[in-house]
Amino acid sequence: MRVMQTLVMISGVLATSLALAAAGEVKETAAMSSKPGNWAVTGHGADDTRFSPLSNINANNVKNLRLAWSYDFDTHRGQEATPVVVDGVMYTTSAWSKVQALRADSGKLLWQFDPKVPGEVAAHVCCDVVNRGVAVTTDRVFVGTLDGRLIALNRHNGKLLWSAATGEGKRPYAITGAPLVAGNRVIIGNAGGEFGVRGYVSAYDTRSGKRLWRFYTVPDNPAKPFENDAMRRAATTWTGQWWKDGGGGTVWNSLSYDPQLGLVYFGTGNAAPWSGPLEGGERGDALYTASIMALHIKDGSYAWHYQTTPSDVWDYDADQNLSLTNLKINGQDRKVILQANKNGYFYVLDRTNGQLLSANAFVPVNWSTGIDLKTGRPQVNPEARYDQSGKLFVAQPGGLGAHNWQPMSYSPQTGLVYIPEQQAPFPYLKDKDFKEEPVGLNMGVDLATTSLPQDPNIKAAIIGSLKGALIAWDPVAGREVWRADHPGPWNGGSLATAGDLVFQGTANGEFLAYQASNGQPLWSFAAQTGIIAAPMAYSVNGKQYVTILAGWGGVFPLVGGELAFKSGRLPNRSRILTFALDGTASLPAVEMASVKPLPAPPTEIPAADLVAQGAVTYARYCGGCHGDGAYGGSLLPDLRASAALKDDALWDAIVNKGALKNQGMIAWGDSLGVTRTQAVRAFVISRAQQGYAAQTAAAANH
Ligand code: CA
């Protein structure tokens, strides 16, 4: 009896001291985040405002900003991460979910971690093999991997502490977003909305890696018991047998957290497939897809949701970053959440309860005529419902979004939000013969018919319509204050600083600084590659630095192909670039990109019906990486120049047998069959012949 009591006492003391140690760590992690020189969370803080309080680098002296150091990554795929810096050490991810720790003042590598993501995973993700960064505590670094693992590393040496598989079933649950630490929980969502997954967000114990809760964003088959009342309510808003294609609603990007309210915030992705229910008929609201949501951090229970795009059929993911701040609206102090949504509207919500306060278009919008502030619902243009009309509709914005994952920033000094805005309309047409498949993109739209027309005039007009800019937006007045136009879309995220500066990188390889208050261009640096990531700022021993990851990539160059050339033609050179006022480093001289002429293609003209079949297969299974028209925009090789077009054995080895599967080119012969891959070859040969003929004609005209 006495022994038992003593044992119980000892285990009680142990449990208490473990809990106290964990509580101490939570406190220290919070303290670490609030040190002004640190940038301890990808979004600067859990409020994701991306505002640096540092002002040593400012509008008066930014003209003297120089490269202090650079660090070359071992990859040539897109870089989307925002690094974090804690007490002089920088932690970042690079493509393929690799992690690096470096001295923040010199760029000296301290340790690196490679989760060894299998290369063939690249065939089962939509948008490049990217990663958007880590989360850290006093002694740990967390990273999500492209193959769906959440991993904890020792912050001081990079050694693996634990690894949790976050996926369910056989579907490809990827992770590209940065995790978020909230107290002793690390929160993560998943990607895969175009690959038949059911969206959810999960919390894990930072110490043990044990899963504490999971909140599904879409309901399962209603024949099964609902996980909670939120799922029961959501199920009434769906039609057809949505669960067969997972439903979508993925939480693939941004998370924010309000410790006072105990709420974690995130956006959810499109309903799947894009074009409505698999069996036809009208899509309902499809909760909680295309929504901004809040959950109670303690147990992952539903707090509120606001659906930005009910009955989404345009891929209007609401996963863009969510900035938390306080604003005076109509004379009242409000705790708000701000988002520049893919669908073209800038939303201001009350973050305590999800009440819509305002929604104003920040780009030209044609899918709706406005948002009814009473009901919170958009007034949808009936013509935009291509799923119902069966007719083609060119929507503005398109699926690339008026604003995508490239984070916006908010400056409490200027009261302005700095949005990497873009205008890239997309032609939507329902695929009447759509069937769900275990490989490739399950979108339900007819990509072959709507691919970029080869008529040079139409092509030029479409490419000409693409735009991109940095806009300064007043979230209270709901209007644009200034803008800086760029050559095209798919530019980087933004950073606002207390030095009255806003920084942004561009797709055509410039890293720029503007005066935050008025948009005056003040500084630029030639980065030798397209930039899509967001900058951040920190200080070491009182000296301020600004850092950005350079490295062209992401969904636009992969899918957009020739469209992406509107923004820039620079190849990927993946690097960390760090700047200081007294920097003395420089980049090695490189040959800037020049367009290589196409080699002569095979001369035999492939049969037209074979080319047409190949175009359909290509659009669904190949175009997601190799671009519309058989050439990825400066990221992957131009297939029209491939030696395999003239070499049966080489084509068979690469396309059918998977000789390049380590780079994501899986054995398509297994899943598609050789008849279909041969048709793809005919299509690519046809594109090569068209391209070569156009090149010859252009040369003759000169
Ligand atoms: Ca999506």
XYZ file of N, CA, C and O in Angstrom, residues 113-282:
680
model
N 19.365 19.227 -43.264
C 18.587 18.003 -43.106
C 17.838 17.734 -44.405
O 17.142 18.596 -44.922
N 18.033 16.524 -44.928
C 17.349 16.122 -46.153
C 16.357 15.006 -45.812
O 16.770 13.905 -45.446
N 15.057 15.273 -45.921
C 14.078 14.230 -45.574
C 13.977 13.141 -46.645
O 13.192 12.204 -46.478
N 14.762 13.270 -47.721
C 14.810 12.266 -48.782
C 13.406 11.943 -49.319
O 12.947 10.802 -49.268
N 12.763 12.973 -49.809
C 11.458 12.812 -50.456
C 11.675 12.056 -51.767
O 12.508 12.457 -52.573
N 10.969 10.933 -51.983
C 11.161 10.207 -53.246
C 10.809 11.096 -54.449
O 9.789 11.783 -54.439
N 11.673 11.088 -55.468
C 11.486 11.969 -56.615
C 10.147 11.796 -57.303
O 9.564 12.748 -57.818
N 9.622 10.544 -57.311
C 8.378 10.304 -58.053
C 7.172 10.998 -57.417
O 6.124 11.117 -58.042
N 7.333 11.484 -56.171
C 6.248 12.244 -55.532
C 5.881 13.473 -56.379
O 4.732 13.915 -56.397
N 6.878 13.998 -57.105
C 6.638 15.201 -57.917
C 5.515 15.005 -58.927
O 4.875 15.977 -59.346
N 5.255 13.762 -59.321
C 4.178 13.500 -60.280
C 2.808 13.560 -59.608
O 1.785 13.551 -60.290
N 2.766 13.608 -58.295
C 1.487 13.582 -57.566
C 1.246 14.860 -56.769
O 0.501 14.866 -55.795
N 1.914 15.946 -57.166
C 1.641 17.254 -56.570
C 1.376 18.238 -57.709
O 1.870 18.065 -58.820
N 0.598 19.270 -57.394
C 0.135 20.135 -58.478
C 1.121 21.192 -58.883
O 1.129 21.651 -59.994
N 2.008 21.648 -57.899
C 2.501 23.015 -58.062
C 3.979 23.171 -57.740
O 4.354 24.084 -57.023
N 4.770 22.241 -58.248
C 6.213 22.257 -58.052
C 6.552 21.616 -56.691
O 5.687 21.416 -55.849
N 7.829 21.313 -56.508
C 8.266 20.548 -55.330
C 8.684 21.505 -54.212
O 9.708 21.342 -53.566
N 7.835 22.504 -53.995
C 8.188 23.641 -53.150
C 7.900 23.392 -51.677
O 7.187 22.460 -51.309
N 8.447 24.285 -50.841
C 8.158 24.285 -49.408
C 8.241 25.725 -48.920
O 9.076 26.484 -49.394
N 7.360 26.121 -47.983
C 7.282 27.536 -47.602
C 7.902 27.858 -46.252
O 7.734 28.956 -45.755
N 8.604 26.885 -45.648
C 9.387 27.229 -44.464
C 9.106 26.386 -43.237
O 8.253 25.501 -43.241
N 9.845 26.713 -42.175
C 9.807 25.935 -40.935
C 9.058 26.690 -39.839
O 8.760 27.871 -39.979
N 8.776 25.976 -38.746
C 8.364 26.605 -37.491
C 9.408 26.199 -36.461
O 9.995 25.113 -36.560
N 9.662 27.079 -35.463
C 10.686 26.765 -34.459
C 10.179 27.016 -33.040
O 9.304 27.852 -32.818
N 10.742 26.252 -32.102
C 10.605 26.554 -30.675
C 12.018 26.758 -30.145
O 12.974 26.751 -30.930
N 12.173 26.901 -28.823
C 13.512 27.151 -28.284
C 14.489 26.045 -28.661
O 15.657 26.300 -28.854
N 14.004 24.811 -28.784
C 14.965 23.736 -29.065
C 14.591 22.863 -30.261
O 15.231 21.852 -30.500
N 13.539 23.233 -31.012
C 13.109 22.371 -32.116
C 12.840 23.133 -33.399
O 12.521 24.324 -33.360
N 12.955 22.413 -34.509
C 12.586 22.945 -35.820
C 11.598 21.963 -36.434
O 11.835 20.749 -36.408
N 10.497 22.470 -36.968
C 9.474 21.612 -37.571
C 9.377 21.893 -39.066
O 9.380 23.046 -39.489
N 9.256 20.812 -39.834
C 9.099 20.958 -41.286
C 8.091 19.922 -41.773
O 8.031 18.799 -41.258
N 7.272 20.323 -42.747
C 6.382 19.384 -43.421
C 7.016 18.990 -44.742
O 7.685 19.812 -45.379
N 6.841 17.738 -45.163
C 7.518 17.284 -46.376
C 6.526 17.044 -47.513
O 5.336 16.829 -47.283
N 7.059 17.054 -48.722
C 6.231 16.913 -49.920
C 5.473 15.591 -49.932
O 4.405 15.487 -50.531
N 6.017 14.573 -49.261
C 5.310 13.300 -49.170
C 4.513 13.184 -47.875
O 4.175 12.078 -47.434
N 4.214 14.314 -47.232
C 3.200 14.330 -46.178
C 3.671 14.007 -44.773
O 2.856 13.735 -43.904
N 4.972 14.061 -44.515
C 5.442 13.839 -43.140
C 5.582 15.178 -42.414
O 5.985 16.169 -43.018
N 5.272 15.194 -41.126
C 5.606 16.333 -40.276
C 6.777 15.881 -39.407
O 6.688 14.847 -38.731
N 7.874 16.653 -39.456
C 9.128 16.220 -38.841
C 9.599 17.248 -37.823
O 9.514 18.454 -38.065
N 10.083 16.753 -36.671
C 10.705 17.615 -35.661
C 12.197 17.334 -35.622
O 12.617 16.171 -35.578
N 13.006 18.405 -35.646
C 14.466 18.285 -35.598
C 14.988 19.020 -34.372
O 14.373 19.990 -33.914
N 16.130 18.579 -33.877
C 16.833 19.315 -32.834
C 17.334 20.627 -33.451
O 18.034 20.607 -34.463
N 16.961 21.759 -32.842
C 17.288 23.049 -33.450
C 18.798 23.289 -33.486
O 19.295 24.028 -34.324
N 19.528 22.653 -32.587
C 20.953 22.962 -32.487
C 21.844 22.105 -33.372
O 22.937 22.515 -33.726
N 21.331 20.920 -33.770
C 22.204 20.078 -34.623
C 21.472 19.436 -35.800
O 22.088 18.711 -36.582
N 20.177 19.665 -35.921
C 19.449 19.145 -37.086
C 19.119 17.662 -37.016
O 18.653 17.080 -38.002
N 19.334 17.032 -35.854
C 19.046 15.590 -35.732
C 17.544 15.354 -35.628
O 16.831 16.120 -34.980
N 17.099 14.265 -36.245
C 15.678 13.916 -36.254
C 15.203 13.556 -34.850
O 15.810 12.723 -34.176
N 14.103 14.190 -34.394
C 13.521 13.857 -33.094
C 12.286 12.986 -33.257
O 12.123 11.988 -32.588
N 11.387 13.398 -34.142
C 10.254 12.538 -34.460
C 9.721 12.873 -35.844
O 10.018 13.931 -36.407
N 8.968 11.921 -36.396
C 8.388 12.099 -37.725
C 6.998 11.482 -37.701
O 6.824 10.358 -37.232
N 5.999 12.231 -38.141
C 4.618 11.734 -38.139
C 4.074 11.755 -39.563
O 4.207 12.761 -40.261
N 3.484 10.642 -39.991
C 2.841 10.600 -41.311
C 1.474 11.263 -41.180
O 0.667 10.858 -40.344
N 1.226 12.308 -41.966
C -0.030 13.051 -41.799
C -1.122 12.603 -42.762
O -2.257 13.033 -42.643
N -0.780 11.765 -43.746
C -1.756 11.377 -44.768
C -2.748 10.339 -44.281
O -2.580 9.739 -43.213
N -3.804 10.143 -45.074
C -4.802 9.106 -44.788
C -5.054 8.345 -46.077
O -5.173 8.952 -47.140
N -5.168 7.036 -45.981
C -5.503 6.224 -47.149
C -4.423 6.289 -48.211
O -3.259 6.566 -47.916
N -4.823 6.035 -49.463
C -3.822 5.915 -50.531
C -3.601 7.222 -51.289
O -2.763 7.295 -52.170
N -4.379 8.262 -50.980
C -4.279 9.491 -51.760
C -3.013 10.266 -51.400
O -2.529 10.195 -50.262
N -2.475 11.042 -52.366
C -1.225 11.769 -52.095
C -1.454 13.040 -51.276
O -1.737 14.100 -51.821
N -1.342 12.937 -49.976
C -1.402 14.102 -49.092
C -0.009 14.716 -49.038
O 0.884 14.157 -48.410
N 0.172 15.855 -49.683
C 1.464 16.532 -49.673
C 1.455 17.613 -48.600
O 0.394 17.976 -48.088
N 2.642 18.107 -48.242
C 2.733 19.334 -47.444
C 3.697 20.279 -48.152
O 4.814 19.898 -48.492
N 3.240 21.497 -48.385
C 4.111 22.546 -48.935
C 4.127 23.771 -48.019
O 5.009 24.604 -48.124
N 3.135 23.898 -47.145
C 3.032 25.062 -46.262
C 3.934 24.924 -45.046
O 4.368 23.827 -44.693
N 4.201 26.052 -44.394
C 4.981 26.034 -43.152
C 4.070 25.642 -41.993
O 2.934 26.088 -41.930
N 4.571 24.822 -41.060
C 3.795 24.544 -39.846
C 3.718 25.807 -38.988
O 4.473 26.751 -39.210
N 2.824 25.800 -38.003
C 2.731 26.912 -37.060
C 2.746 26.353 -35.643
O 2.008 25.400 -35.354
N 3.592 26.937 -34.781
C 3.591 26.513 -33.379
C 2.658 27.416 -32.598
O 2.715 28.644 -32.716
N 1.769 26.803 -31.824
C 0.858 27.538 -30.943
C 0.918 26.833 -29.593
O 0.405 25.720 -29.447
N 1.582 27.456 -28.614
C 1.772 26.810 -27.322
C 2.586 25.542 -27.498
O 3.634 25.551 -28.133
N 2.082 24.420 -26.963
C 2.818 23.155 -27.118
C 2.275 22.327 -28.281
O 2.433 21.124 -28.332
N 1.590 23.013 -29.228
C 1.055 22.307 -30.393
C 1.727 22.809 -31.661
O 2.006 24.006 -31.775
N 1.956 21.898 -32.583
C 2.401 22.314 -33.910
C 1.279 21.922 -34.880
O 0.803 20.791 -34.884
N 0.842 22.934 -35.643
C -0.340 22.773 -36.495
C 0.120 22.659 -37.945
O 1.011 23.399 -38.375
N -0.519 21.770 -38.694
C -0.164 21.621 -40.104
C -1.399 21.215 -40.919
O -2.271 20.497 -40.426
N -1.472 21.714 -42.140
C -2.491 21.270 -43.090
C -1.813 20.519 -44.231
O -0.606 20.284 -44.200
N -2.596 20.133 -45.223
C -2.063 19.346 -46.336
C -2.504 19.921 -47.679
O -3.491 20.641 -47.751
N -1.780 19.515 -48.726
C -2.170 19.848 -50.094
C -2.669 18.581 -50.781
O -2.471 17.479 -50.277
N -3.311 18.736 -51.917
C -3.762 17.571 -52.686
C -5.183 17.684 -53.213
O -5.766 16.694 -53.635
N -5.744 18.899 -53.195
C -7.139 19.108 -53.596
C -7.445 18.714 -55.036
O -8.599 18.442 -55.367
N -6.422 18.672 -55.892
C -6.633 18.255 -57.277
C -6.333 16.764 -57.456
O -6.347 16.238 -58.572
N -6.058 16.075 -56.355
C -5.678 14.661 -56.431
C -6.572 13.780 -55.562
O -6.168 12.715 -55.103
N -7.794 14.251 -55.302
C -8.785 13.404 -54.648
C -8.641 13.244 -53.155
O -9.025 12.216 -52.607
N -8.108 14.263 -52.463
C -7.990 14.119 -51.009
C -9.124 14.851 -50.289
O -9.765 15.735 -50.834
N -9.324 14.456 -49.041
C -10.257 15.134 -48.135
C -9.432 16.070 -47.252
O -8.515 15.622 -46.560
N -9.756 17.361 -47.279
C -8.951 18.340 -46.556
C -9.083 18.224 -45.048
O -10.126 17.822 -44.531
N -7.993 18.554 -44.350
C -8.041 18.660 -42.887
C -6.847 19.438 -42.380
O -5.891 19.694 -43.115
N -6.943 19.811 -41.108
C -5.822 20.453 -40.426
C -5.627 19.687 -39.120
O -6.593 19.223 -38.515
N -4.360 19.514 -38.717
C -4.059 18.642 -37.575
C -3.119 19.342 -36.606
O -2.309 20.171 -37.004
N -3.229 18.964 -35.331
C -2.319 19.476 -34.300
C -1.551 18.311 -33.696
O -2.127 17.256 -33.399
N -0.251 18.506 -33.533
C 0.621 17.495 -32.930
C 1.300 18.090 -31.702
O 1.560 19.296 -31.657
N 1.592 17.227 -30.737
C 2.325 17.653 -29.547
C 3.773 17.943 -29.958
O 4.434 17.082 -30.551
N 4.273 19.151 -29.641
C 5.626 19.517 -30.089
C 6.684 18.559 -29.543
O 7.676 18.303 -30.201
N 6.456 18.019 -28.295
C 7.480 17.174 -27.676
C 7.419 15.740 -28.196
O 8.430 15.170 -28.580
N 6.213 15.165 -28.197
C 6.118 13.729 -28.468
C 5.793 13.406 -29.922
O 6.011 12.285 -30.376
N 5.260 14.374 -30.663
C 4.835 14.085 -32.024
C 3.488 13.376 -32.090
O 3.035 12.970 -33.154
N 2.838 13.242 -30.941
C 1.531 12.592 -30.891
C 0.471 13.515 -31.493
O 0.468 14.717 -31.219
N -0.432 12.929 -32.282
C -1.499 13.746 -32.855
C -2.524 14.049 -31.774
O -3.041 13.147 -31.127
N -2.841 15.337 -31.586
C -3.765 15.751 -30.528
C -5.178 15.940 -31.067
O -6.146 15.624 -30.400
N -5.307 16.499 -32.272
C -6.617 16.606 -32.899
C -6.485 16.750 -34.411
O -5.410 17.079 -34.918
N -7.579 16.478 -35.084
C -7.658 16.693 -36.533
C -9.050 17.223 -36.840
O -10.041 16.656 -36.377
N -9.101 18.321 -37.583
C -10.395 18.867 -38.004
C -10.503 18.717 -39.517
O -9.685 19.254 -40.265
N -11.523 17.975 -39.959
C -11.770 17.827 -41.397
C -12.500 19.057 -41.892
O -13.368 19.599 -41.196
N -12.152 19.473 -43.097
C -12.789 20.676 -43.645
C -13.976 20.335 -44.535
O -14.731 21.224 -44.903
N -14.097 19.063 -44.891
C -15.272 18.624 -45.666
C -15.783 17.320 -45.053
O -15.012 16.552 -44.479
N -17.098 17.077 -45.179
C -17.662 15.875 -44.564
C -17.311 14.619 -45.358
O -17.022 14.686 -46.550
N -17.359 13.501 -44.675
C -17.158 12.198 -45.309
C -18.524 11.668 -45.777
O -19.553 12.345 -45.639
N -18.534 10.464 -46.287
C -19.763 9.779 -46.671
C -20.771 9.842 -45.510
O -20.484 9.351 -44.417
N -21.940 10.456 -45.726
C -22.892 10.603 -44.613
C -23.471 9.281 -44.117
O -24.143 9.249 -43.071
N -23.197 8.185 -44.823
C -23.605 6.870 -44.311
C -22.805 6.500 -43.062
O -23.231 5.685 -42.254
N -21.623 7.121 -42.932
C -20.796 6.886 -41.739
C -21.159 7.937 -40.685
O -21.684 8.997 -41.024
N -20.852 7.666 -39.394
C -21.143 8.690 -38.375
C -20.302 9.952 -38.631
O -19.129 9.837 -38.997
N -20.897 11.132 -38.438
C -20.142 12.381 -38.596
C -19.156 12.536 -37.441
O -19.462 12.156 -36.316
N -17.998 13.137 -37.733
C -16.999 13.351 -36.676
C -17.480 14.381 -35.665
O -17.086 14.345 -34.504
N -18.276 15.348 -36.106
C -18.752 16.420 -35.212
C -19.940 17.119 -35.872
O -20.285 16.832 -37.026
N -20.540 18.066 -35.146
C -21.715 18.768 -35.671
C -21.379 19.642 -36.873
O -22.221 19.851 -37.753
N -20.140 20.150 -36.885
C -19.727 20.978 -38.024
C -19.804 20.152 -39.315
O -20.204 20.655 -40.371
N -19.456 18.865 -39.233
C -19.523 17.986 -40.405
C -20.978 17.678 -40.766
O -21.335 17.609 -41.945
N -21.793 17.508 -39.747
C -23.225 17.240 -39.995
C -23.852 18.413 -40.760
O -24.562 18.227 -41.749
N -23.529 19.641 -40.321
C -24.083 20.821 -41.004
C -23.507 20.934 -42.412
O -24.221 21.243 -43.365
N -22.207 20.661 -42.540
C -21.563 20.795 -43.854
C -22.164 19.815 -44.862
O -22.334 20.148 -46.039
N -22.497 18.622 -44.403
C -22.979 17.582 -45.324
C -24.268 18.005 -46.041
O -24.530 17.584 -47.167
N -25.056 18.887 -45.403
C -26.312 19.333 -46.030
C -26.045 20.281 -47.200
O -26.967 20.614 -47.942
N -24.806 20.744 -47.347
C -24.501 21.711 -48.405
C -23.819 21.062 -49.605
O -23.338 21.752 -50.491
N -23.727 19.735 -49.595
C -23.084 19.012 -50.695
C -24.128 18.224 -51.495
O -25.154 17.816 -50.945
N -23.830 18.017 -52.766
C -24.695 17.205 -53.621
C -23.856 16.078 -54.222
O -22.631 16.168 -54.280
N -24.530 15.038 -54.695
C -23.821 13.928 -55.334
C -23.032 13.114 -54.330
O -23.283 13.175 -53.124
N -22.060 12.361 -54.828
C -21.242 11.499 -53.968
C -19.832 12.091 -53.880
O -18.877 11.526 -54.380
N -19.773 13.290 -53.240
C -18.535 14.067 -53.216
C -17.369 13.336 -52.578
O -16.219 13.541 -52.947
N -17.651 12.469 -51.583
C -16.579 11.835 -50.818
C -15.741 10.902 -51.689
O -14.605 10.609 -51.365
N -16.314 10.472 -52.828
C -15.550 9.570 -53.710
C -14.316 10.254 -54.293
O -13.351 9.602 -54.648
N -14.373 11.581 -54.443
C -13.211 12.336 -54.923
C -12.606 13.150 -53.770
O -11.937 14.146 -53.987
N -12.869 12.722 -52.556
C -12.265 13.372 -51.385
C -12.971 14.637 -50.945
O -13.124 14.883 -49.763
N -13.349 15.473 -51.912
C -14.042 16.718 -51.583
C -13.166 17.948 -51.679
O -13.620 19.023 -52.007
N -11.866 17.803 -51.376
C -10.962 18.964 -51.450
C -10.979 19.761 -50.164
O -10.995 19.216 -49.064
N -10.983 21.100 -50.297
C -10.969 21.965 -49.111
C -9.652 21.895 -48.361
O -9.619 22.007 -47.129
N -8.559 21.744 -49.089
C -7.274 21.515 -48.408
C -6.698 22.791 -47.787
O -6.831 23.879 -48.328
N -6.025 22.578 -46.661
C -5.392 23.668 -45.910
C -3.908 23.618 -46.278
O -3.094 23.110 -45.533
N -3.605 24.113 -47.475
C -2.272 23.852 -48.034
C -1.292 24.992 -47.791
O -0.137 24.906 -48.181
N -1.734 26.052 -47.164
C -0.786 27.152 -47.023
C -0.748 27.748 -45.630
O -0.028 27.300 -44.766
N -1.570 28.727 -45.396
C -1.281 29.672 -44.334
C -2.034 29.376 -43.046
O -3.189 28.978 -43.074
N -1.362 29.589 -41.910
C -1.980 29.449 -40.599
C -1.621 30.682 -39.781
O -0.482 31.149 -39.830
N -2.569 31.230 -39.051
C -2.275 32.279 -38.076
C -2.938 31.921 -36.756
O -3.776 31.020 -36.708
N -2.571 32.654 -35.707
C -2.979 32.249 -34.370
C -3.125 33.482 -33.494
O -2.281 34.372 -33.521
N -4.225 33.544 -32.740
C -4.420 34.607 -31.758
C -4.408 33.972 -30.369
O -5.387 33.337 -29.965
N -3.286 34.128 -29.632
C -3.195 33.461 -28.323
C -4.237 33.970 -27.333
O -4.700 33.206 -26.482
N -4.624 35.271 -27.421
C -5.640 35.793 -26.487
C -6.984 35.105 -26.692
O -7.661 34.734 -25.751
N -7.364 34.945 -27.945
C -8.660 34.322 -28.239
C -8.570 32.799 -28.241
O -9.598 32.121 -28.239
N -7.335 32.277 -28.295
C -7.160 30.822 -28.345
C -7.667 30.233 -29.650
O -8.117 29.089 -29.688
N -7.577 31.030 -30.737
C -8.094 30.561 -32.029
C -6.968 30.448 -33.051
O -6.085 31.307 -33.112
N -7.010 29.381 -33.835
C -6.101 29.228 -34.963
C -6.924 29.459 -36.232
O -8.081 29.039 -36.324
N -6.317 30.197 -37.189
C -7.019 30.595 -38.412
C -6.327 29.992 -39.631
O -5.103 29.889 -39.679
N -7.133 29.626 -40.629
C -6.570 29.124 -41.883
C -7.617 29.279 -42.975
O -8.806 29.465 -42.704
N -7.140 29.192 -44.221
C -8.045 29.188 -45.358
C -8.111 27.793 -45.933
O -7.200 26.978 -45.737
N -9.210 27.499 -46.650
C -9.358 26.182 -47.267
C -9.410 26.309 -48.786
O -9.825 27.342 -49.323
N -9.033 25.242 -49.460
C -8.944 25.237 -50.912
C -10.272 24.940 -51.600
O -11.317 24.806 -50.959
N -10.161 24.814 -52.918
C -11.319 24.568 -53.774
C -12.031 23.270 -53.427
O -11.438 22.348 -52.875
N -13.310 23.207 -53.819
C -14.039 21.946 -53.803
C -13.548 21.114 -54.990
O -13.180 21.654 -56.023
N -13.541 19.787 -54.827
C -13.032 18.915 -55.888
C -14.150 18.034 -56.444
O -15.026 17.619 -55.693
N -14.097 17.718 -57.752
C -13.279 18.393 -58.762
C -13.808 19.802 -59.045
O -14.926 20.117 -58.669
N -12.980 20.612 -59.727
C -13.338 22.010 -59.949
C -14.756 22.172 -60.510
O -15.482 23.067 -60.120
N -15.118 21.307 -61.454
C -16.297 21.573 -62.287
C -17.612 21.098 -61.680
O -18.630 21.102 -62.349
N -17.621 20.689 -60.426
C -18.875 20.272 -59.799
C -18.934 18.774 -59.594
O -17.963 18.064 -59.848
N -20.082 18.275 -59.107
C -20.187 16.862 -58.733
C -19.790 15.917 -59.872
O -20.079 16.186 -61.034
N -19.153 14.810 -59.509
C -18.705 13.808 -60.487
C -19.855 13.332 -61.358
O -19.691 13.105 -62.553
N -21.040 13.162 -60.750
C -22.169 12.593 -61.487
C -23.020 13.675 -62.134
O -24.114 13.411 -62.607
N -22.506 14.907 -62.190
C -23.264 16.001 -62.793
C -24.194 16.630 -61.771
O -24.149 16.317 -60.583
N -25.043 17.556 -62.239
C -25.923 18.264 -61.317
C -25.213 19.454 -60.708
O -24.024 19.660 -60.915
N -25.967 20.233 -59.938
C -25.450 21.486 -59.430
C -24.681 21.284 -58.123
O -25.102 20.493 -57.282
